[in-house]
Short mmCIF file of C-alpha atoms in Angstrom, two decimals:
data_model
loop_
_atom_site.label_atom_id
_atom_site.label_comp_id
_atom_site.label_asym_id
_atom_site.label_seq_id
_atom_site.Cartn_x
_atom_site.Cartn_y
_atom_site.Cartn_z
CA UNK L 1325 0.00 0.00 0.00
CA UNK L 1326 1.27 3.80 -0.69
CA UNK L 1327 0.09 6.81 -0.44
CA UNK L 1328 -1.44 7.21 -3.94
CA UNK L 1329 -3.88 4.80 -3.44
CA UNK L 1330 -8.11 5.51 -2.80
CA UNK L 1331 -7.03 4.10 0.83
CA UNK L 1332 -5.26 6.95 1.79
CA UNK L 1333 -6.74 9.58 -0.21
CA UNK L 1334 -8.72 11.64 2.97
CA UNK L 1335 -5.60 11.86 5.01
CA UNK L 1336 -4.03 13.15 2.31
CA UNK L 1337 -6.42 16.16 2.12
CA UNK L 1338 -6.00 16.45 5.62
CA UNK L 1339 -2.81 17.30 5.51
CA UNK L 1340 -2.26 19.12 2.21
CA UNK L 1341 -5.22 21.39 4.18
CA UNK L 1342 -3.02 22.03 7.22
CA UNK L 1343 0.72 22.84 4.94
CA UNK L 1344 -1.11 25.38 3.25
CA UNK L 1345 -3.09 27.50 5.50
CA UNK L 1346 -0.63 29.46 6.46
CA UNK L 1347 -0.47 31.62 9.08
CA UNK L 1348 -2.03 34.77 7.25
CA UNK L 1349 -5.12 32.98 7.81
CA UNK L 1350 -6.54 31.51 4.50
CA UNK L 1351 -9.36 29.76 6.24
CA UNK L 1352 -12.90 30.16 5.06
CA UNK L 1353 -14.72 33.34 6.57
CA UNK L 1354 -16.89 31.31 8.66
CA UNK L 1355 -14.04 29.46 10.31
CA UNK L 1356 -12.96 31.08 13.81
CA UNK L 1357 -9.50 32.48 13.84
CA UNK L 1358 -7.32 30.43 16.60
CA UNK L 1359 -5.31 32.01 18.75
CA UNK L 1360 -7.24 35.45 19.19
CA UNK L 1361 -6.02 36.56 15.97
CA UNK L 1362 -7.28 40.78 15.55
CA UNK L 1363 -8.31 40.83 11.94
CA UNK L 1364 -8.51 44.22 10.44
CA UNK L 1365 -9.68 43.70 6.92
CA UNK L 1366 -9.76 41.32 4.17
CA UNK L 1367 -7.51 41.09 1.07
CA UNK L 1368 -8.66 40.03 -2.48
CA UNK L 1369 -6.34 38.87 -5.01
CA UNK L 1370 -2.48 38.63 -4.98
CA UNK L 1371 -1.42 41.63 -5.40
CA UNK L 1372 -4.22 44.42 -4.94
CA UNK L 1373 -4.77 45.38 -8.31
CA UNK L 1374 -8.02 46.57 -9.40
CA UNK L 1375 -8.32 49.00 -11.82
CA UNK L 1376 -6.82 46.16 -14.57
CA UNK L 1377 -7.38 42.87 -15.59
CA UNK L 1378 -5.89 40.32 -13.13
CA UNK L 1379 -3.97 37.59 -15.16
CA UNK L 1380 -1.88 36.10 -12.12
CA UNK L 1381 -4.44 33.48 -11.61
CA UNK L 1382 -5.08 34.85 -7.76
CA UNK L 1383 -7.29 36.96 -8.71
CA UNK L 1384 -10.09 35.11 -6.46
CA UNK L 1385 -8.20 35.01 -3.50
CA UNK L 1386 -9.98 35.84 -0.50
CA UNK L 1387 -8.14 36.09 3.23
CA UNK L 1388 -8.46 38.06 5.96
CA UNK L 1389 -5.63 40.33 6.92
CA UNK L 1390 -5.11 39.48 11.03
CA UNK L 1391 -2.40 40.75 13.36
CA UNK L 1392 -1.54 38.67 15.95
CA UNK L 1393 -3.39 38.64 19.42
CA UNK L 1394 -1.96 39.42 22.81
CA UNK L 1395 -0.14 36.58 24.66
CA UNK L 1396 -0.91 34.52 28.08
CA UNK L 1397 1.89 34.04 30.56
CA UNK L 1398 3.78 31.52 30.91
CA UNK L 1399 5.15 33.17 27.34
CA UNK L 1400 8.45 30.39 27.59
CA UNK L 1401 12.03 30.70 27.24
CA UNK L 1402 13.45 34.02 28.73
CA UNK L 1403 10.56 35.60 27.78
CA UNK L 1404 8.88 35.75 31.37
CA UNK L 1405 12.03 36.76 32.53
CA UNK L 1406 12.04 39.62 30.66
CA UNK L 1407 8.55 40.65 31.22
CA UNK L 1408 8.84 39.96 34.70
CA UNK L 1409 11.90 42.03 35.31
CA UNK L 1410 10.79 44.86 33.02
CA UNK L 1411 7.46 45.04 35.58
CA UNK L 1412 9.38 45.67 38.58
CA UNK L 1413 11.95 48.07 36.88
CA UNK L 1414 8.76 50.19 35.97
CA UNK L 1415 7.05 50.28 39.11
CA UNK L 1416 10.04 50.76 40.95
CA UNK L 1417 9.40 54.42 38.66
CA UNK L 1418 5.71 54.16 39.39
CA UNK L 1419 4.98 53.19 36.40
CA UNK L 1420 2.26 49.76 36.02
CA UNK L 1421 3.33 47.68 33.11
CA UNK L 1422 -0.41 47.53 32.27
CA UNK L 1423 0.19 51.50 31.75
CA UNK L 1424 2.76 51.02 29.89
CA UNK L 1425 2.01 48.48 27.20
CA UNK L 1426 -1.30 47.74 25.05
CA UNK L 1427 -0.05 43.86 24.56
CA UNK L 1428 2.16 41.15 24.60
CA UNK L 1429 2.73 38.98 21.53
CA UNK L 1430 4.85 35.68 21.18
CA UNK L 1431 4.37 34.68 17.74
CA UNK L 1432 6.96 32.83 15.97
CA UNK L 1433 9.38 32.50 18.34
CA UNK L 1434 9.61 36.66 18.53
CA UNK L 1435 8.81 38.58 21.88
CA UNK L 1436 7.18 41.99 20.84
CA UNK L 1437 5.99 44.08 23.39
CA UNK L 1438 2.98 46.86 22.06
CA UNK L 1439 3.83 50.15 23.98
CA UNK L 1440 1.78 53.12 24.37
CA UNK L 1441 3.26 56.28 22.22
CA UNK L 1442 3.20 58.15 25.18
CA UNK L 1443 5.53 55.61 27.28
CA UNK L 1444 7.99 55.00 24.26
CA UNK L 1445 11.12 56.40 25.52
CA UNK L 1446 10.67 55.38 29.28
CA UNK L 1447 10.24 52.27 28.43
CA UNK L 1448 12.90 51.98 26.09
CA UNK L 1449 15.29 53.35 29.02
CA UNK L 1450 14.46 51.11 31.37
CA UNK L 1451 14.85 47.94 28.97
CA UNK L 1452 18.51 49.82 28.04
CA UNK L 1453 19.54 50.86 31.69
CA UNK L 1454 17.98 47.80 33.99
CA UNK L 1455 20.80 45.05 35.09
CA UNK L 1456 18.11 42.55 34.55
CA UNK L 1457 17.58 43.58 30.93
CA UNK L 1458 20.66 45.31 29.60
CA UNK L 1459 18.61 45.30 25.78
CA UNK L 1460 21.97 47.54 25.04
CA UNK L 1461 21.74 47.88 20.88
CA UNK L 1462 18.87 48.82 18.76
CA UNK L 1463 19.30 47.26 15.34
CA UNK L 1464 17.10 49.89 13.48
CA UNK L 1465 13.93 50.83 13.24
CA UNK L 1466 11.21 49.40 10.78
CA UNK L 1467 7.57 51.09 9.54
CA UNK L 1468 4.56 49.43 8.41
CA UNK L 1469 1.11 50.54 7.22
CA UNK L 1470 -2.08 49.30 7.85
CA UNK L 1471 -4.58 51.64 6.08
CA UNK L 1472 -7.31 49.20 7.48
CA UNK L 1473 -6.40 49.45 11.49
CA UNK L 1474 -8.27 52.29 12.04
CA UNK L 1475 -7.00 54.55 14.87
CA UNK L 1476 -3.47 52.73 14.48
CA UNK L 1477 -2.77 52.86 10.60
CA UNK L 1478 1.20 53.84 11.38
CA UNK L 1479 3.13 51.62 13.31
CA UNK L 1480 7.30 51.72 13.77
CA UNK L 1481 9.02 48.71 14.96
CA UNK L 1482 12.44 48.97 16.71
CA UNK L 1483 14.41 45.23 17.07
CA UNK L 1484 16.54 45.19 20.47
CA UNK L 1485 19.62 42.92 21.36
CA UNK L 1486 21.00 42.01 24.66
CA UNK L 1487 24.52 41.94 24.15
CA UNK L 1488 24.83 41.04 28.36
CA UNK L 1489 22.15 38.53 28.10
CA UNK L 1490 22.18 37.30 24.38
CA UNK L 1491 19.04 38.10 24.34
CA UNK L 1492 16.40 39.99 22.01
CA UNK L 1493 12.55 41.53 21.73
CA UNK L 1494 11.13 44.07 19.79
CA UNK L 1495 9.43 47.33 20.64
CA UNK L 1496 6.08 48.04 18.68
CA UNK L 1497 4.09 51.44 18.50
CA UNK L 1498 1.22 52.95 17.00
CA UNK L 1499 -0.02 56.11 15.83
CA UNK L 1500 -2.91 57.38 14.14
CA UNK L 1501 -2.66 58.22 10.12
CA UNK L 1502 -4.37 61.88 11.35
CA UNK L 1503 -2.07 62.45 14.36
CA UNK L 1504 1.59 60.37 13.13
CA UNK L 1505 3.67 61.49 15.77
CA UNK L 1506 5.82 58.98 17.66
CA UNK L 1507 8.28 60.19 20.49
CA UNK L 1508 11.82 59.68 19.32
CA UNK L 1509 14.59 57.51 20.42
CA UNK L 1510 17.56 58.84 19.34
CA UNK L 1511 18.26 60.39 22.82
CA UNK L 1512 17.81 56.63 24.22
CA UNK L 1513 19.23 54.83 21.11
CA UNK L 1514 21.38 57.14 18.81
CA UNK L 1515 21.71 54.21 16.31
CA UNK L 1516 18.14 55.27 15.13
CA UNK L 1517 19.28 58.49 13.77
CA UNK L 1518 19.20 57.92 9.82
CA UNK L 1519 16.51 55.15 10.44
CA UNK L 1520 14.13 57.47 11.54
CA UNK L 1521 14.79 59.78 8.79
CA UNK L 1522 14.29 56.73 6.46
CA UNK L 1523 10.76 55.64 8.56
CA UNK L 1524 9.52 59.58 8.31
CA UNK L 1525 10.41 60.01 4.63
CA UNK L 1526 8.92 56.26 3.21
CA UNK L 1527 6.25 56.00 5.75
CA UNK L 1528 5.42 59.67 7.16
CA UNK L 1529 5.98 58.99 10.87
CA UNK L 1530 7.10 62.32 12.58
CA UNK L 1531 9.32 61.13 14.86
CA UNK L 1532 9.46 64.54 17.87
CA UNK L 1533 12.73 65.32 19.58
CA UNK L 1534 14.62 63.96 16.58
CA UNK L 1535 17.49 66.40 15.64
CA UNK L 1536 17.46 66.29 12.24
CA UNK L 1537 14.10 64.85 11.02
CA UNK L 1538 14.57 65.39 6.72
CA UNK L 1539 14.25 63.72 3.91
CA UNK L 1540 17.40 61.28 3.35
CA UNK L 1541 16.31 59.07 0.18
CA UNK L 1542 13.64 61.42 -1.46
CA UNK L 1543 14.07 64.66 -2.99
CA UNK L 1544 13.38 67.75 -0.04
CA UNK L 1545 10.32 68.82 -1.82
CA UNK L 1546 8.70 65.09 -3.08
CA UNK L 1547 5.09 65.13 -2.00
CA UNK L 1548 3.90 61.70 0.02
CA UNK L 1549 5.32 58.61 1.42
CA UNK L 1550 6.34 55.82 -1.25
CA UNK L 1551 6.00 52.92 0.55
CA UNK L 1552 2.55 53.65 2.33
CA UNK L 1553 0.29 51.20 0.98
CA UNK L 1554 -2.10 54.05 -0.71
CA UNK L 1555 0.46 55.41 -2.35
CA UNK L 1556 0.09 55.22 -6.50
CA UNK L 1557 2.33 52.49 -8.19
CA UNK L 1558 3.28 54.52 -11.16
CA UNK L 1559 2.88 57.13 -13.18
CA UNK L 1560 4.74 59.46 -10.75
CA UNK L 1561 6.93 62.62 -12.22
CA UNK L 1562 10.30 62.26 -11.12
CA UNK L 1563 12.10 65.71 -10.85
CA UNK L 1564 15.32 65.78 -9.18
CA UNK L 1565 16.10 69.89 -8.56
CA UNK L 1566 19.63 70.61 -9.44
CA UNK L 1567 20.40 66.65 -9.99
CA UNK L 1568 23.19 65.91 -12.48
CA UNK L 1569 24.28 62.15 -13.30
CA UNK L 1570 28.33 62.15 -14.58
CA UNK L 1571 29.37 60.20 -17.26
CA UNK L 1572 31.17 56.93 -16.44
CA UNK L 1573 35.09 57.77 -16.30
CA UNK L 1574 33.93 60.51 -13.81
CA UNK L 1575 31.93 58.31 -11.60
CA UNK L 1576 33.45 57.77 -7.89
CA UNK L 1577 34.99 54.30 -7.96
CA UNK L 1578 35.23 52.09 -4.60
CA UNK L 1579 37.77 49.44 -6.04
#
C-alpha cells in the first residue's frame, strides 16, 4: 500500500489542508480564527490590483488580513524573565506595566511588546539601563502601514539585542494616520538616527525630539510617502532639482 492509493486519499487532504493555510489565515470566513487573531480587513487577489485585468491566476483570492493577538503568561524561554523584570523596573518608577504596554505577543518564536506612544522612551530606558535587561543595541527601526487598522494605521518597529544577556525583543508602537507622531529615540538609542529619517520620509511617521528629522532618500520637496500602501504604483513625475548624473570615467569608484 502507498500513499497514492483511494485508501489513503482523505488523510491526504488532511494534511495538504493544514501545509497550506498558512499563518495569514486563508481559512474560510466562517471558520474562527485560533489564537485570538485581531483581523482588520480582508484582502482580495495577490497583489491588490483593481483598476486592470488580473492575469496572475489569484485573482479570487480571499483572506483576511489578522495581526496577531496578545499573549498569556507563561510566554516560555526568557521571555517571562524579561517581562517579569521589566514590571518591577517600571514600578520601581511608578509606572504599572499595564500602563505602559497595550499587549504582549509571542508569535513565531519573537517577543514583541505593544507600547503606548506616550511611554515609548521610558520604556525603552528602562529595557537599556535595567541590570536585569541590559537590551543595550537597537538594530534599526522598521515602519509598516495598515490603512485598514483604524485609529493605528502607522506603526514603527524597533528590534533590540541584549549583548549582556544574548538576548532579544522588539518594541512596537502605533499612531494614528491623522495624528503620526511617535516620540523619538535617538536620545535613548542614537543608532536610530538615519533610520528614523528613512521611517519619516517612506512611511510619514514624525518622529518629535529627533534632531534632524529630513528627507534622506527622497528629494526635499517630493510630495507623500512611497512605501505607504495608498500610495500610487506609477505614473509618478520624477524631478530631481539641481540633480546631475556624470558620465562613467567621472563616476566615484570604490575598487
Amino acid at each position: 500500500m502507498t500513499f497514492d492509493t483511494p485508501q489513503n486519499t482523505q488523510n491526504r487532504s488532511e494534511t495538504d489542508a493544514a501545509a497550506t493555510a498558512g499563518p495569514e489565515g486563508t481559512l474560510p470566513p466562517d471558520q474562527p480564527q485560533a489564537g485570538g487573531d485581531e483581523v482588520i480587513g480582508v484582502r482580495r487577489g495577490m497583489f491588490g490590483s483593481t483598476d486592470t485585468g488580473d492575469t496572475s491566476g489569484y485573482g479570487r483570492l480571499v483572506r483576511p488580513v489578522a495581526l496577531p493577538g496578545g499573549s498569556h503568561p507563561p510566554y516560555g524561554g526568557y521571555f517571562d524573565e524579561v517581562v517579569a523584570a521589566l514590571r518591577d523596573a517600571l514600578a520601581a518608577g511608578a509606572l504599572a506595566l499595564e500602563t505602559a504596554l497595550e499587549k504582549i505577543v509571542v508569535f513565531r518564536g519573537q517577543l514583541t511588546l505593544h507600547v503606548r506612544r506616550e511611554h515609548l522612551v521610558a520604556v525603552a530606558q528602562v529595557l537599556r539601563d535595567h541590570p536585569a535587561l541590559r537590551f543595550e543595541f537597537c538594530s534599526g527601526v522598521s515602519g509598516v502601514h495598515y490603512p485598514e487598522d483604524t485609529g493605528r494605521e502607522l506603526h514603527a518597529v524597533y528590534p533590540l539585542l541584549s549583548i549582556t544577556h544574548n538576548r532579544r525583543l522588539r518594541l512596537e508602537v502605533s499612531a494614528p494616520d491623522a495624528d503620526p507622531h511617535i516620540p523619538s529615540l535617538f536620545a535613548v538609542y542614537p543608532t536610530v538616527d538615519w533610520h528614523e529619517r528613512e521611517t519619516y520620509d517612506f512611511f510619514g511617521i514624525l518622529f518629535d525630539g529627533h534632531p534632524s528629522l529630513t528627507r534622506i532618500t527622497m528629494p526635499d520637496d517630493w510630495r507623500g510617502h512611497p512605501q505607504r500602501k495608498d500610495y500610487p504604483l506609477g505614473g509618478i513625475p520624477v524631478e530631481y532639482k539641481g540633480a546631475r548624473i556624470p558620465p562613467p570615467d567621472e563616476r566615484r569608484a570604490y575598487s
